Amino acid sequence: MSGESGARPGWVYLVGAGPGDPELITLRGAELLQTAEVVLHDELLDPAVLDLAPQAERRSVGKRGHLPSDRSKKQQAINDELVALAKAGRSVVRLKGGDPFLFGRGAEEALALRAAGLPFEIVPGVSSPLGATAYAGIPLTHRELASSVTMVTAVKQDGEGFDWSELACVKGTLCVFMGARHLEAISLALVSEGGRAPDTPAAVIEWISYPRQRSVAGRLDAIASLAAEAGLGTPSLLVVGDVVRLRESLGWFEAQPLFGKRVLVTRPAHQIAPTAALLRRRGAEPVPFPTIALQPADPAPVAEAVAQLDDYDLVAFTSRNGVDYFWEAIEAAGRDARAFGRCRLAAIGPATAEGLTAHGLRADLVAETFVAEHLASAVLAALPPGARVLLPRAEVAREVLPEMLRDAGMTVDVVPVYQTVTAEPTTSLRELVADIDVITLTSSSTVDKLVELVGDGAAEALAGIVLASIGPITTRTAERHGLTVAVTATVSTGPGLIEALEAHYRESGGFSAA
């Protein structure tokens, strides 16, 4: 919209991003991020949330200063910026951690917009207490232990601490925000002024719902020392009450086999998101690092193959990428799924078959395991000698499939539809792996490029890291480079690889039930 005088004002959406895990944002919040022109976001947000708004201008407006006057000035600047953007007709998402109306100063921003006569919408988010207690296994209420919840901030607007004597008659669960720097004084005040017994159960939860989440629990009069011993700091939440006793039985997040593991995801950039989401759900921290990038191959042979599809008895796909690039060629020719005509379709595994399904196609043949030999066996069992087979695939690939089919008397046309090149890294991989627990190996090409990017002595540099391979062919490639693979998936898909990795940590003692 135009910013000229008289232009229709833009809407401002005050959106709660949740406590940390990017998947905890609401559907409405995600929808607004995908259409926003400008996103003003807090500092302590997972970057994956911002990935929902690739089209938007992003501005960090986080406040980390300790002086109340500095924070007030910063907040006024944010209010002014929201008003200016809305007056200019921009669609703005103000993305806030937790919930906008729970110690998030969202009310101040909304009041500033209302005073300026500007439209806004409030989109609630999962608040810190809800996220912290859910991910730590501490219910805020329990029929036998607590029937009320009190939430307070340890620091008031004027910089003075909360008057804990106000809580002397308050029962139930207590959640204290922004108290990490004064935890000892707060816990002592809750006993001396707030009416809580010294042995009241208490817990401190840091980095709520992130893979780096840590929590400790103990007596209220000892919780400060326990947190200090564990090295807990900000951002964290103090929870006080009998419900904390249930943490030992209900804790689930920190007990997952992959919890806290930093996992390097080496897939091409456009394929990282699904794997990263699966890892986050299991408590791991995905570290995206594409070692390869994909590019279309020479389009002329692909276009010719599309034009002659009716001449083939079967089209065999050996990867999801092959499906997607070949489909692009079909669309470029102005055709659709009917282009395959009488052709039967074969897929090397379930992930490739799912790729066909995404384009409205169903595989007639699916290999039992993700190897070319098994796909060849399936094709040989289904087609007679003399059949014509089209194989759209990567420019560089194993020759076993076309060779086995040709040896059986079939005519096989191999058409490269994409090529694999080394990705251009933005950071040193050799330095990055020093702080990595697991590296996923999702194809032979990712292994080759991984070794190339690590450089001389790659085997030694990666020796202390758990290498997890998507299948036996990829494992053999890694072993040829002198790498030791700890995990080889039996189901050669992203979920299958992660399940195999979980099983590895369970068997090796990396898993402890709550």
XYZ file of N, CA and C in Angstrom, residues 42-291:
750
model
N 10.763 -10.369 18.946
C 11.606 -10.395 20.132
C 12.924 -11.084 19.803
N 13.881 -10.911 20.701
C 15.207 -11.481 20.460
C 15.232 -12.980 20.685
N 14.585 -13.451 21.755
C 14.663 -14.859 22.143
C 13.591 -15.677 21.425
N 13.712 -15.778 20.129
C 12.801 -16.584 19.332
C 13.611 -17.556 18.485
N 13.085 -18.763 18.315
C 13.747 -19.729 17.446
C 13.674 -19.214 16.004
N 14.799 -19.188 15.286
C 14.783 -18.693 13.900
C 13.809 -19.443 13.006
N 13.477 -20.690 13.366
C 12.558 -21.470 12.547
C 11.178 -20.828 12.491
N 10.798 -20.074 13.521
C 9.508 -19.384 13.487
C 9.534 -18.321 12.394
N 10.630 -17.615 12.292
C 10.747 -16.563 11.284
C 10.796 -17.132 9.869
N 11.161 -18.410 9.747
C 11.161 -19.035 8.426
C 9.754 -19.108 7.849
N 8.741 -18.940 8.694
C 7.362 -18.924 8.209
C 7.053 -17.646 7.436
N 7.939 -16.670 7.527
C 7.703 -15.380 6.859
C 8.869 -15.014 5.937
N 9.172 -15.861 4.948
C 10.323 -15.567 4.072
C 10.139 -14.306 3.243
N 8.864 -13.914 3.033
C 8.587 -12.744 2.191
C 8.658 -11.434 2.957
N 8.719 -11.501 4.268
C 8.581 -10.296 5.080
C 9.924 -9.641 5.403
N 9.865 -8.339 5.615
C 11.007 -7.624 6.186
C 11.031 -7.931 7.677
N 12.173 -8.346 8.199
C 12.262 -8.762 9.602
C 13.104 -7.761 10.386
N 12.571 -7.346 11.502
C 13.284 -6.397 12.353
C 13.302 -6.927 13.785
N 14.500 -7.081 14.352
C 14.616 -7.507 15.738
C 14.446 -6.301 16.653
N 13.525 -6.408 17.600
C 13.286 -5.312 18.544
C 13.374 -5.827 19.973
N 14.205 -6.847 20.167
C 14.333 -7.443 21.496
C 14.900 -6.483 22.509
N 14.472 -6.671 23.759
C 14.939 -5.821 24.863
C 15.678 -6.708 25.860
N 16.983 -6.481 26.006
C 17.755 -7.285 26.959
C 18.421 -6.434 28.023
N 18.208 -5.133 27.993
C 18.845 -4.252 28.972
C 18.304 -4.468 30.369
N 19.092 -4.155 31.393
C 18.698 -4.394 32.773
C 18.138 -3.141 33.452
N 18.344 -1.975 32.880
C 17.865 -0.755 33.511
C 16.432 -0.471 33.095
N 15.513 -0.314 34.050
C 14.107 -0.072 33.708
C 13.918 1.118 32.785
N 14.695 2.174 32.974
C 14.530 3.358 32.135
C 14.892 3.056 30.682
N 15.969 2.256 30.499
C 16.369 1.877 29.144
C 15.294 1.039 28.475
N 14.700 0.125 29.231
C 13.666 -0.752 28.677
C 12.414 0.049 28.328
N 12.097 1.033 29.134
C 10.924 1.861 28.852
C 11.128 2.662 27.569
N 12.342 3.201 27.391
C 12.638 3.946 26.172
C 12.549 3.034 24.948
N 13.062 1.829 25.108
C 13.017 0.886 24.005
C 11.572 0.532 23.674
N 10.752 0.320 24.698
C 9.358 -0.018 24.455
C 8.628 1.117 23.750
N 8.902 2.339 24.137
C 8.276 3.477 23.473
C 8.685 3.532 22.006
N 9.933 3.195 21.734
C 10.409 3.177 20.345
C 9.666 2.106 19.536
N 9.403 0.957 20.167
C 8.652 -0.106 19.489
C 7.227 0.361 19.207
N 6.603 0.981 20.206
C 5.247 1.506 20.010
C 5.205 2.476 18.825
N 6.187 3.381 18.789
C 6.228 4.379 17.718
C 6.428 3.716 16.358
N 7.255 2.685 16.333
C 7.528 1.993 15.065
C 6.276 1.273 14.558
N 5.541 0.646 15.456
C 4.303 -0.024 15.064
C 3.304 0.978 14.484
N 3.181 2.105 15.145
C 2.243 3.139 14.694
C 2.654 3.654 13.314
N 3.946 3.919 13.132
C 4.426 4.454 11.860
C 4.200 3.461 10.726
N 4.471 2.195 10.962
C 4.298 1.179 9.927
C 2.828 1.028 9.548
N 1.963 1.016 10.559
C 0.538 0.882 10.286
C 0.006 2.100 9.517
N 0.462 3.286 9.890
C 0.022 4.495 9.177
C 0.485 4.489 7.721
N 1.584 3.797 7.471
C 2.103 3.706 6.103
C 1.390 2.622 5.300
N 0.399 1.970 5.920
C -0.378 0.961 5.206
C 0.239 -0.412 5.179
N 1.248 -0.671 6.028
C 1.920 -1.967 6.037
C 1.168 -2.970 6.899
N 1.230 -4.233 6.497
C 0.687 -5.322 7.311
C 1.807 -5.820 8.216
N 1.613 -5.703 9.530
C 2.700 -5.911 10.482
C 2.335 -7.012 11.477
N 3.266 -7.943 11.672
C 3.162 -8.905 12.767
C 4.168 -8.511 13.832
N 3.652 -8.243 15.024
C 4.535 -8.031 16.186
C 4.613 -9.373 16.894
N 5.722 -10.077 16.691
C 5.883 -11.442 17.169
C 6.565 -11.444 18.533
N 5.833 -11.957 19.525
C 6.310 -11.875 20.905
C 6.426 -13.275 21.491
N 7.446 -13.488 22.303
C 7.581 -14.768 22.976
C 6.424 -15.003 23.932
N 6.030 -16.266 24.087
C 4.929 -16.580 24.993
C 3.611 -16.039 24.495
N 2.919 -15.304 25.354
C 1.623 -14.714 25.027
C 1.729 -13.193 25.132
N 1.137 -12.467 24.187
C 1.299 -11.002 24.198
C 0.772 -10.320 25.448
N -0.243 -10.905 26.087
C -0.881 -10.237 27.221
C -0.455 -10.793 28.574
N 0.577 -11.639 28.601
C 1.060 -12.159 29.877
C 2.510 -11.731 30.055
N 2.706 -10.618 30.757
C 4.020 -10.036 31.002
C 4.793 -9.807 29.702
N 4.054 -9.575 28.608
C 4.702 -9.357 27.329
C 4.601 -7.925 26.844
N 3.974 -7.046 27.625
C 3.791 -5.633 27.291
C 2.992 -5.447 26.005
N 2.260 -6.505 25.637
C 1.400 -6.392 24.471
C 0.282 -5.387 24.670
N -0.196 -5.262 25.910
C -1.271 -4.311 26.183
C -0.809 -2.882 25.906
N 0.453 -2.576 26.246
C 0.972 -1.231 25.998
C 1.025 -0.935 24.505
N 1.415 -1.937 23.723
C 1.494 -1.747 22.278
C 0.092 -1.600 21.677
N -0.849 -2.402 22.173
C -2.223 -2.298 21.679
C -2.843 -0.948 22.036
N -2.556 -0.458 23.233
C -3.088 0.849 23.640
C -2.519 1.971 22.776
N -1.239 1.847 22.410
C -0.629 2.859 21.541
C -1.299 2.864 20.173
N -1.607 1.671 19.667
C -2.294 1.576 18.377
C -3.717 2.124 18.470
N -4.412 1.805 19.563
C -5.766 2.304 19.730
C -5.766 3.829 19.832
N -4.790 4.387 20.569
C -4.715 5.842 20.711
C -4.480 6.527 19.369
N -3.797 5.822 18.458
C -3.529 6.374 17.130
C -4.654 6.055 16.147
N -5.690 5.369 16.619
C -6.821 5.036 15.759
C -6.509 3.990 14.714
N -5.618 3.057 15.056
C -5.168 2.061 14.097
C -5.738 0.682 14.434
N -6.026 -0.146 13.418
C -6.614 -1.467 13.668
C -5.574 -2.486 14.106
N -5.962 -3.389 14.994
C -5.050 -4.428 15.451
C -5.850 -5.676 15.821
N -5.122 -6.782 15.927
C -5.703 -8.058 16.358
C -4.736 -8.701 17.341
N -5.282 -9.331 18.378
C -4.455 -10.037 19.358
C -4.560 -11.527 19.084
N -3.420 -12.178 18.881
C -3.392 -13.629 18.656
C -2.660 -14.266 19.836
N -3.363 -14.960 20.702
C -2.723 -15.518 21.889
C -1.691 -16.583 21.544
N -0.795 -16.809 22.478
C 0.216 -17.845 22.301
C 0.325 -18.702 23.540
N 1.010 -19.826 23.424
C 1.258 -20.680 24.580
C 2.193 -19.924 25.516
N 1.723 -19.627 26.714
C 2.513 -18.815 27.642
C 3.657 -19.619 28.247
N 4.613 -18.900 28.810
C 5.779 -19.554 29.413
C 5.403 -20.554 30.502
N 4.499 -20.220 31.435
C 4.147 -21.215 32.458
C 3.520 -22.474 31.875
N 2.659 -22.321 30.867
C 2.048 -23.494 30.250
C 3.099 -24.343 29.541
N 3.997 -23.675 28.807
C 5.039 -24.407 28.111
C 6.035 -25.037 29.060
N 6.447 -24.286 30.072
C 7.463 -24.776 31.006
C 6.973 -25.989 31.779
N 5.777 -25.889 32.306
C 5.289 -26.995 33.129
C 4.947 -28.207 32.276
N 4.413 -27.995 31.076
C 4.117 -29.127 30.203
C 5.397 -29.847 29.799
N 6.434 -29.099 29.422
C 7.668 -29.720 28.955
C 8.546 -30.225 30.102
N 8.266 -29.805 31.310
C 9.000 -30.313 32.470
C 8.223 -31.395 33.202
N 6.992 -31.659 32.766
C 6.194 -32.685 33.427
C 5.631 -32.241 34.752
N 5.284 -30.956 34.871
C 4.728 -30.412 36.116
C 3.363 -29.801 35.796
N 2.279 -30.436 36.178
C 0.968 -29.828 35.922
C 0.771 -28.596 36.790
N 0.205 -27.555 36.215
C -0.051 -26.352 37.017
C -1.087 -26.609 38.094
N -2.057 -27.444 37.794
C -3.083 -27.777 38.778
C -3.227 -29.288 38.865
N -3.733 -29.728 39.989
C -4.024 -31.142 40.202
C -5.119 -31.214 41.258
N -6.083 -32.049 41.037
C -7.253 -32.079 41.902
C -6.894 -32.261 43.373
N -5.819 -32.977 43.674
C -5.446 -33.241 45.061
C -4.337 -32.325 45.571
N -3.673 -31.589 44.680
C -2.492 -30.826 45.091
C -2.626 -29.321 44.934
N -3.328 -28.854 43.915
C -3.418 -27.406 43.681
C -4.651 -27.101 42.852
N -5.445 -26.158 43.332
C -6.660 -25.765 42.613
C -6.582 -24.328 42.098
N -5.414 -23.710 42.219
C -5.245 -22.339 41.739
C -3.805 -22.127 41.284
N -3.632 -21.096 40.437
C -2.307 -20.740 39.924
C -2.130 -19.239 40.059
N -0.983 -18.816 40.566
C -0.666 -17.394 40.687
C 0.597 -17.111 39.881
N 0.546 -16.083 39.039
C 1.705 -15.721 38.222
C 2.136 -14.307 38.574
N 3.410 -14.150 38.883
C 3.930 -12.835 39.257
C 5.257 -12.598 38.550
N 5.586 -11.347 38.358
C 6.901 -10.986 37.843
C 7.759 -10.488 38.993
N 9.018 -10.919 39.003
C 9.884 -10.587 40.120
C 10.321 -9.133 40.116
N 10.152 -8.435 38.989
C 10.601 -7.051 38.887
C 9.458 -6.192 38.368
N 9.141 -5.124 39.070
C 8.093 -4.206 38.648
C 8.649 -3.183 37.662
N 7.757 -2.368 37.136
C 8.152 -1.377 36.134
C 9.181 -0.398 36.667
N 9.105 -0.070 37.951
C 10.043 0.893 38.521
C 11.363 0.252 38.934
N 11.513 -1.045 38.653
C 12.759 -1.726 38.980
C 12.769 -2.339 40.363
N 11.769 -2.041 41.175
C 11.690 -2.608 42.517
C 11.167 -4.034 42.452
N 11.531 -4.839 43.450
C 11.079 -6.220 43.503
C 9.636 -6.322 43.959
N 9.061 -7.470 43.731
C 7.686 -7.734 44.123
C 7.590 -7.801 45.650
N 6.471 -7.349 46.205
C 6.223 -7.444 47.647
C 5.672 -8.837 47.934
N 6.540 -9.738 48.343
C 6.159 -11.138 48.511
C 5.160 -11.360 49.639
N 5.048 -10.383 50.526
C 4.070 -10.523 51.619
C 2.635 -10.544 51.080
N 2.427 -10.025 49.863
C 1.103 -10.060 49.252
C 0.631 -11.483 48.991
N 1.576 -12.425 49.005
C 1.234 -13.815 48.699
C 1.062 -14.663 49.950
N 1.112 -14.037 51.113
C 1.107 -14.793 52.370
C -0.116 -15.693 52.501
N -1.234 -15.278 51.958
C -2.466 -16.067 52.081
C -2.820 -16.806 50.792
N -1.918 -16.768 49.816
C -2.207 -17.389 48.520
C -1.711 -18.829 48.527
N -2.580 -19.738 48.171
C -2.218 -21.153 48.094
C -2.057 -21.551 46.624
N -1.875 -22.839 46.399
C -1.773 -23.341 45.035
C -0.390 -23.156 44.434
N -0.328 -23.214 43.117
C 0.939 -23.152 42.383
C 1.327 -21.705 42.120
N 2.609 -21.428 42.282
C 3.139 -20.085 42.052
C 4.168 -20.139 40.927
N 4.011 -19.252 39.938
C 4.984 -19.133 38.837
C 5.590 -17.741 38.894
N 6.915 -17.683 38.943
C 7.622 -16.411 39.054
C 8.437 -16.170 37.795
N 8.102 -15.087 37.095
C 8.814 -14.667 35.882
C 9.997 -13.776 36.254
N 11.006 -13.784 35.397
C 12.124 -12.826 35.457
C 12.771 -12.763 36.837
N 12.967 -13.940 37.418
C 13.568 -13.962 38.745
C 14.896 -14.678 38.818
N 15.453 -15.056 37.675
C 16.665 -15.875 37.668
C 17.846 -15.187 38.352
N 17.965 -13.868 38.178
C 19.122 -13.166 38.738
C 19.001 -12.944 40.247
N 17.807 -13.128 40.764
C 17.609 -12.891 42.200
C 16.935 -14.101 42.853
N 17.273 -15.286 42.372
C 16.575 -16.495 42.798
C 16.725 -16.759 44.293
N 17.914 -16.554 44.830
C 18.113 -16.815 46.251
C 17.277 -15.861 47.101
N 17.287 -14.583 46.755
C 16.511 -13.603 47.526
C 15.013 -13.896 47.411
N 14.569 -14.317 46.224
C 13.145 -14.606 46.035
C 12.722 -15.815 46.854
N 13.505 -16.874 46.816
C 13.136 -18.080 47.560
C 13.128 -17.819 49.061
N 14.091 -17.032 49.542
C 14.106 -16.705 50.973
C 12.903 -15.842 51.350
N 12.549 -14.887 50.468
C 11.405 -14.009 50.741
C 10.092 -14.782 50.723
N 9.998 -15.780 49.851
C 8.776 -16.580 49.818
C 8.577 -17.359 51.115
N 9.687 -17.698 51.759
C 9.592 -18.387 53.045
C 9.332 -17.397 54.183
N 10.089 -16.290 54.204
C 9.987 -15.350 55.327
C 8.779 -14.430 55.228
N 8.357 -14.088 54.008
C 7.260 -13.143 53.842
C 6.045 -13.736 53.116
N 6.292 -14.703 52.253
C 5.218 -15.190 51.391
C 4.431 -16.354 51.935
N 4.761 -16.815 53.117
C 3.952 -17.861 53.731
C 4.227 -19.267 53.250
N 5.285 -19.494 52.513
C 5.590 -20.835 52.023
C 6.547 -21.540 52.980
N 6.339 -22.825 53.175
C 7.216 -23.607 54.040
C 8.558 -23.829 53.352
N 9.634 -23.920 54.122
C 10.958 -24.110 53.519
C 11.044 -25.357 52.644
N 10.291 -26.406 53.002
C 10.384 -27.646 52.239
C 9.367 -27.740 51.100
N 8.722 -26.620 50.758
C 7.799 -26.621 49.624
C 8.552 -27.009 48.352
N 8.021 -27.933 47.563
C 8.695 -28.313 46.314
C 8.786 -27.121 45.356
N 9.916 -27.009 44.702
C 10.136 -25.919 43.737
C 10.971 -26.437 42.580
N 10.817 -25.784 41.435
C 11.587 -26.156 40.246
C 11.959 -24.910 39.469
N 13.105 -24.957 38.818
C 13.529 -23.902 37.890
C 13.696 -24.552 36.522
N 13.069 -23.964 35.514
C 13.116 -24.495 34.153
C 13.710 -23.428 33.243
N 14.801 -23.776 32.573
C 15.526 -22.852 31.691
C 15.323 -23.248 30.232
N 15.253 -22.260 29.339
C 15.102 -22.475 27.901
C 13.931 -23.416 27.621
N 12.778 -22.972 27.999
C 11.554 -23.766 27.951
C 11.270 -24.286 26.546
N 11.062 -25.583 26.435
C 10.660 -26.313 25.225
C 11.724 -26.339 24.132
N 12.914 -25.805 24.400
C 14.027 -25.917 23.470
C 14.792 -27.218 23.747
N 15.557 -27.721 22.775
C 16.400 -28.884 23.052
C 17.438 -28.618 24.142
N 17.725 -27.350 24.405
C 18.677 -27.017 25.468
C 17.988 -26.831 26.818
N 16.695 -27.157 26.885
C 15.974 -27.017 28.156
C 16.678 -27.802 29.255
N 16.740 -27.183 30.432
C 17.250 -27.865 31.621
C 16.368 -27.492 32.789
N 16.220 -28.406 33.717
C 15.391 -28.121 34.888
C 15.971 -28.813 36.108
N 15.764 -28.191 37.249
C 16.138 -28.789 38.528
C 14.964 -28.624 39.483
N 14.863 -29.513 40.451
C 13.787 -29.447 41.436
C 14.331 -29.796 42.807
N 13.699 -29.243 43.819
C 14.115 -29.507 45.195
C 13.304 -28.670 46.164
N 13.768 -28.576 47.385
C 13.096 -27.743 48.391
C 13.216 -26.266 48.019
N 12.219 -25.494 48.389
C 12.234 -24.066 48.087
C 13.454 -23.384 48.675
N 13.830 -23.759 49.906
C 14.962 -23.081 50.539
C 16.312 -23.518 49.967
N 16.299 -24.509 49.053
C 17.550 -24.970 48.448
C 17.564 -24.796 46.934
N 16.453 -24.343 46.351
C 16.346 -24.322 44.897
C 17.360 -23.374 44.254
N 17.697 -22.282 44.926
C 18.661 -21.335 44.360
C 20.036 -21.982 44.223
N 20.470 -22.698 45.233
C 21.776 -23.344 45.165
C 21.777 -24.481 44.144
N 20.661 -25.204 44.031
C 20.564 -26.276 43.040
C 20.659 -25.715 41.623
N 19.975 -24.597 41.392
C 20.023 -23.967 40.078
C 21.422 -23.449 39.776
N 22.082 -22.890 40.779
C 23.439 -22.372 40.585
C 24.412 -23.510 40.282
N 24.271 -24.619 40.988
C 25.144 -25.765 40.749
C 24.973 -26.304 39.332
N 23.747 -26.261 38.827
C 23.473 -26.751 37.475
C 23.819 -25.725 36.412
N 24.143 -24.498 36.832
C 24.490 -23.449 35.880
C 23.305 -22.865 35.149
N 22.106 -22.963 35.735
C 20.920 -22.414 35.097
C 20.908 -20.898 35.200
N 20.426 -20.263 34.144
C 20.359 -18.802 34.123
C 19.107 -18.330 33.433
N 19.227 -17.293 32.617
C 18.073 -16.762 31.888
C 18.083 -17.309 30.467
N 16.896 -17.437 29.877
C 15.563 -17.208 30.446
C 15.086 -18.451 31.197
N 14.482 -18.246 32.337
C 13.992 -19.378 33.120
C 12.772 -18.963 33.932
N 12.089 -19.954 34.459
C 10.872 -19.743 35.236
C 10.978 -20.528 36.531
N 10.540 -19.907 37.630
C 10.489 -20.572 38.932
C 9.055 -21.036 39.176
N 8.893 -22.315 39.498
C 7.582 -22.881 39.817
C 7.637 -23.413 41.242
N 6.665 -23.009 42.055
C 6.641 -23.389 43.462
C 5.286 -24.021 43.783
N 5.310 -25.168 44.422
C 4.053 -25.802 44.830
C 4.156 -27.309 44.841
N 3.173 -27.942 45.451
C 3.187 -29.394 45.594
C 3.157 -30.126 44.258
N 2.657 -29.476 43.196
C 2.596 -30.141 41.898
C 3.981 -30.497 41.365
N 5.022 -29.834 41.862
C 6.383 -30.117 41.396
C 6.767 -31.564 41.693
N 6.140 -32.161 42.711
C 6.460 -33.557 43.061
C 6.167 -34.518 41.914
N 5.265 -34.133 41.022
C 4.885 -35.024 39.925
C 5.898 -35.032 38.784
N 6.873 -34.138 38.845
C 7.867 -34.047 37.773
C 8.595 -35.364 37.551
N 8.905 -36.057 38.629
C 9.658 -37.313 38.496
C 8.872 -38.365 37.726
N 7.555 -38.340 37.879
C 6.717 -39.324 37.187
C 6.304 -38.870 35.792
N 6.117 -37.577 35.613
C 5.541 -37.067 34.365
C 6.550 -36.446 33.409
N 7.792 -36.275 33.832
C 8.787 -35.692 32.939
C 8.960 -36.555 31.697
N 8.865 -35.959 30.529
C 8.952 -36.703 29.268
C 9.923 -36.080 28.278
N 9.974 -34.758 28.231
C 10.749 -34.079 27.189
C 12.238 -34.342 27.361
N 12.753 -34.117 28.549
C 14.181 -34.280 28.796
C 14.588 -35.750 28.878
N 13.604 -36.668 28.886
C 13.898 -38.100 28.965
C 13.964 -38.768 27.602
N 13.721 -38.038 26.527
C 13.740 -38.646 25.202
C 15.163 -39.039 24.800
N 15.308 -40.111 24.019
C 16.654 -40.586 23.660
C 17.521 -39.539 22.977
N 16.911 -38.682 22.171
C 17.697 -37.702 21.422
C 17.716 -36.332 22.089
N 17.163 -36.225 23.297
C 17.078 -34.913 23.935
C 18.458 -34.270 24.069
N 18.532 -33.022 23.644
C 19.759 -32.243 23.800
C 20.843 -32.537 22.783
N 20.640 -33.536 21.940
C 21.663 -33.873 20.945
C 21.635 -32.832 19.822
N 22.824 -32.360 19.444
C 22.938 -31.439 18.313
C 23.208 -32.266 17.066
N 22.258 -32.219 16.135
C 22.295 -33.106 14.971
C 22.513 -32.289 13.703
N 23.600 -32.550 13.010
C 23.889 -31.872 11.749
C 23.062 -32.527 10.645
N 22.241 -31.726 9.988
C 21.386 -32.220 8.907
C 22.011 -31.789 7.588
N 22.459 -32.770 6.798
C 23.281 -32.473 5.624
C 22.509 -32.521 4.316
N 21.196 -32.588 4.367
C 20.391 -32.688 3.148
C 20.424 -31.366 2.372
N 19.980 -31.385 1.120
C 19.830 -30.118 0.389
C 18.886 -29.184 1.130
N 19.086 -27.896 0.992
C 18.371 -26.904 1.799
C 16.859 -27.084 1.744
N 16.311 -27.383 0.573
C 14.855 -27.477 0.448
C 14.284 -28.733 1.098
N 15.141 -29.664 1.518
C 14.668 -30.903 2.145
C 14.952 -30.961 3.640
N 15.533 -29.916 4.190
C 15.942 -29.960 5.594
C 14.758 -29.821 6.548
N 13.778 -28.982 6.207
C 12.699 -28.648 7.142
C 11.977 -29.876 7.717
N 11.561 -30.865 6.901
C 10.863 -32.020 7.485
C 11.727 -32.802 8.469
N 13.005 -32.983 8.134
C 13.907 -33.701 9.042
C 14.119 -32.903 10.319
N 14.296 -31.599 10.189
C 14.486 -30.747 11.368
C 13.276 -30.811 12.284
N 12.075 -30.822 11.713
C 10.863 -30.886 12.527
C 10.793 -32.207 13.290
N 11.138 -33.315 12.637
C 11.129 -34.619 13.310
C 12.131 -34.644 14.463
N 13.286 -34.048 14.261
C 14.306 -34.025 15.317
C 13.856 -33.183 16.501
N 13.247 -32.015 16.222
C 12.783 -31.165 17.318
C 11.718 -31.876 18.161
N 10.841 -32.619 17.504
C 9.795 -33.324 18.245
C 10.369 -34.383 19.169
N 11.581 -34.799 18.903
C 12.231 -35.803 19.742
C 13.261 -35.185 20.682
N 13.219 -33.865 20.801
C 14.076 -33.187 21.765
C 15.466 -32.860 21.267
N 15.765 -33.151 20.002
C 17.094 -32.859 19.475
C 17.135 -31.446 18.903
N 18.336 -30.935 18.751
C 18.526 -29.610 18.156
C 19.073 -29.776 16.747
N 18.249 -29.582 15.717
C 18.755 -29.709 14.354
C 19.673 -28.550 13.994
N 20.771 -28.863 13.357
C 21.721 -27.850 12.889
C 21.786 -27.974 11.363
N 21.070 -27.125 10.631
C 21.047 -27.246 9.175
C 22.415 -26.921 8.566
N 22.881 -27.814 7.714
C 24.125 -27.552 6.981
C 24.075 -28.346 5.678
N 23.473 -27.776 4.641
C 23.422 -28.484 3.359
C 24.823 -28.692 2.806
N 25.195 -29.939 2.588
C 26.499 -30.203 1.981
C 26.393 -30.265 0.462
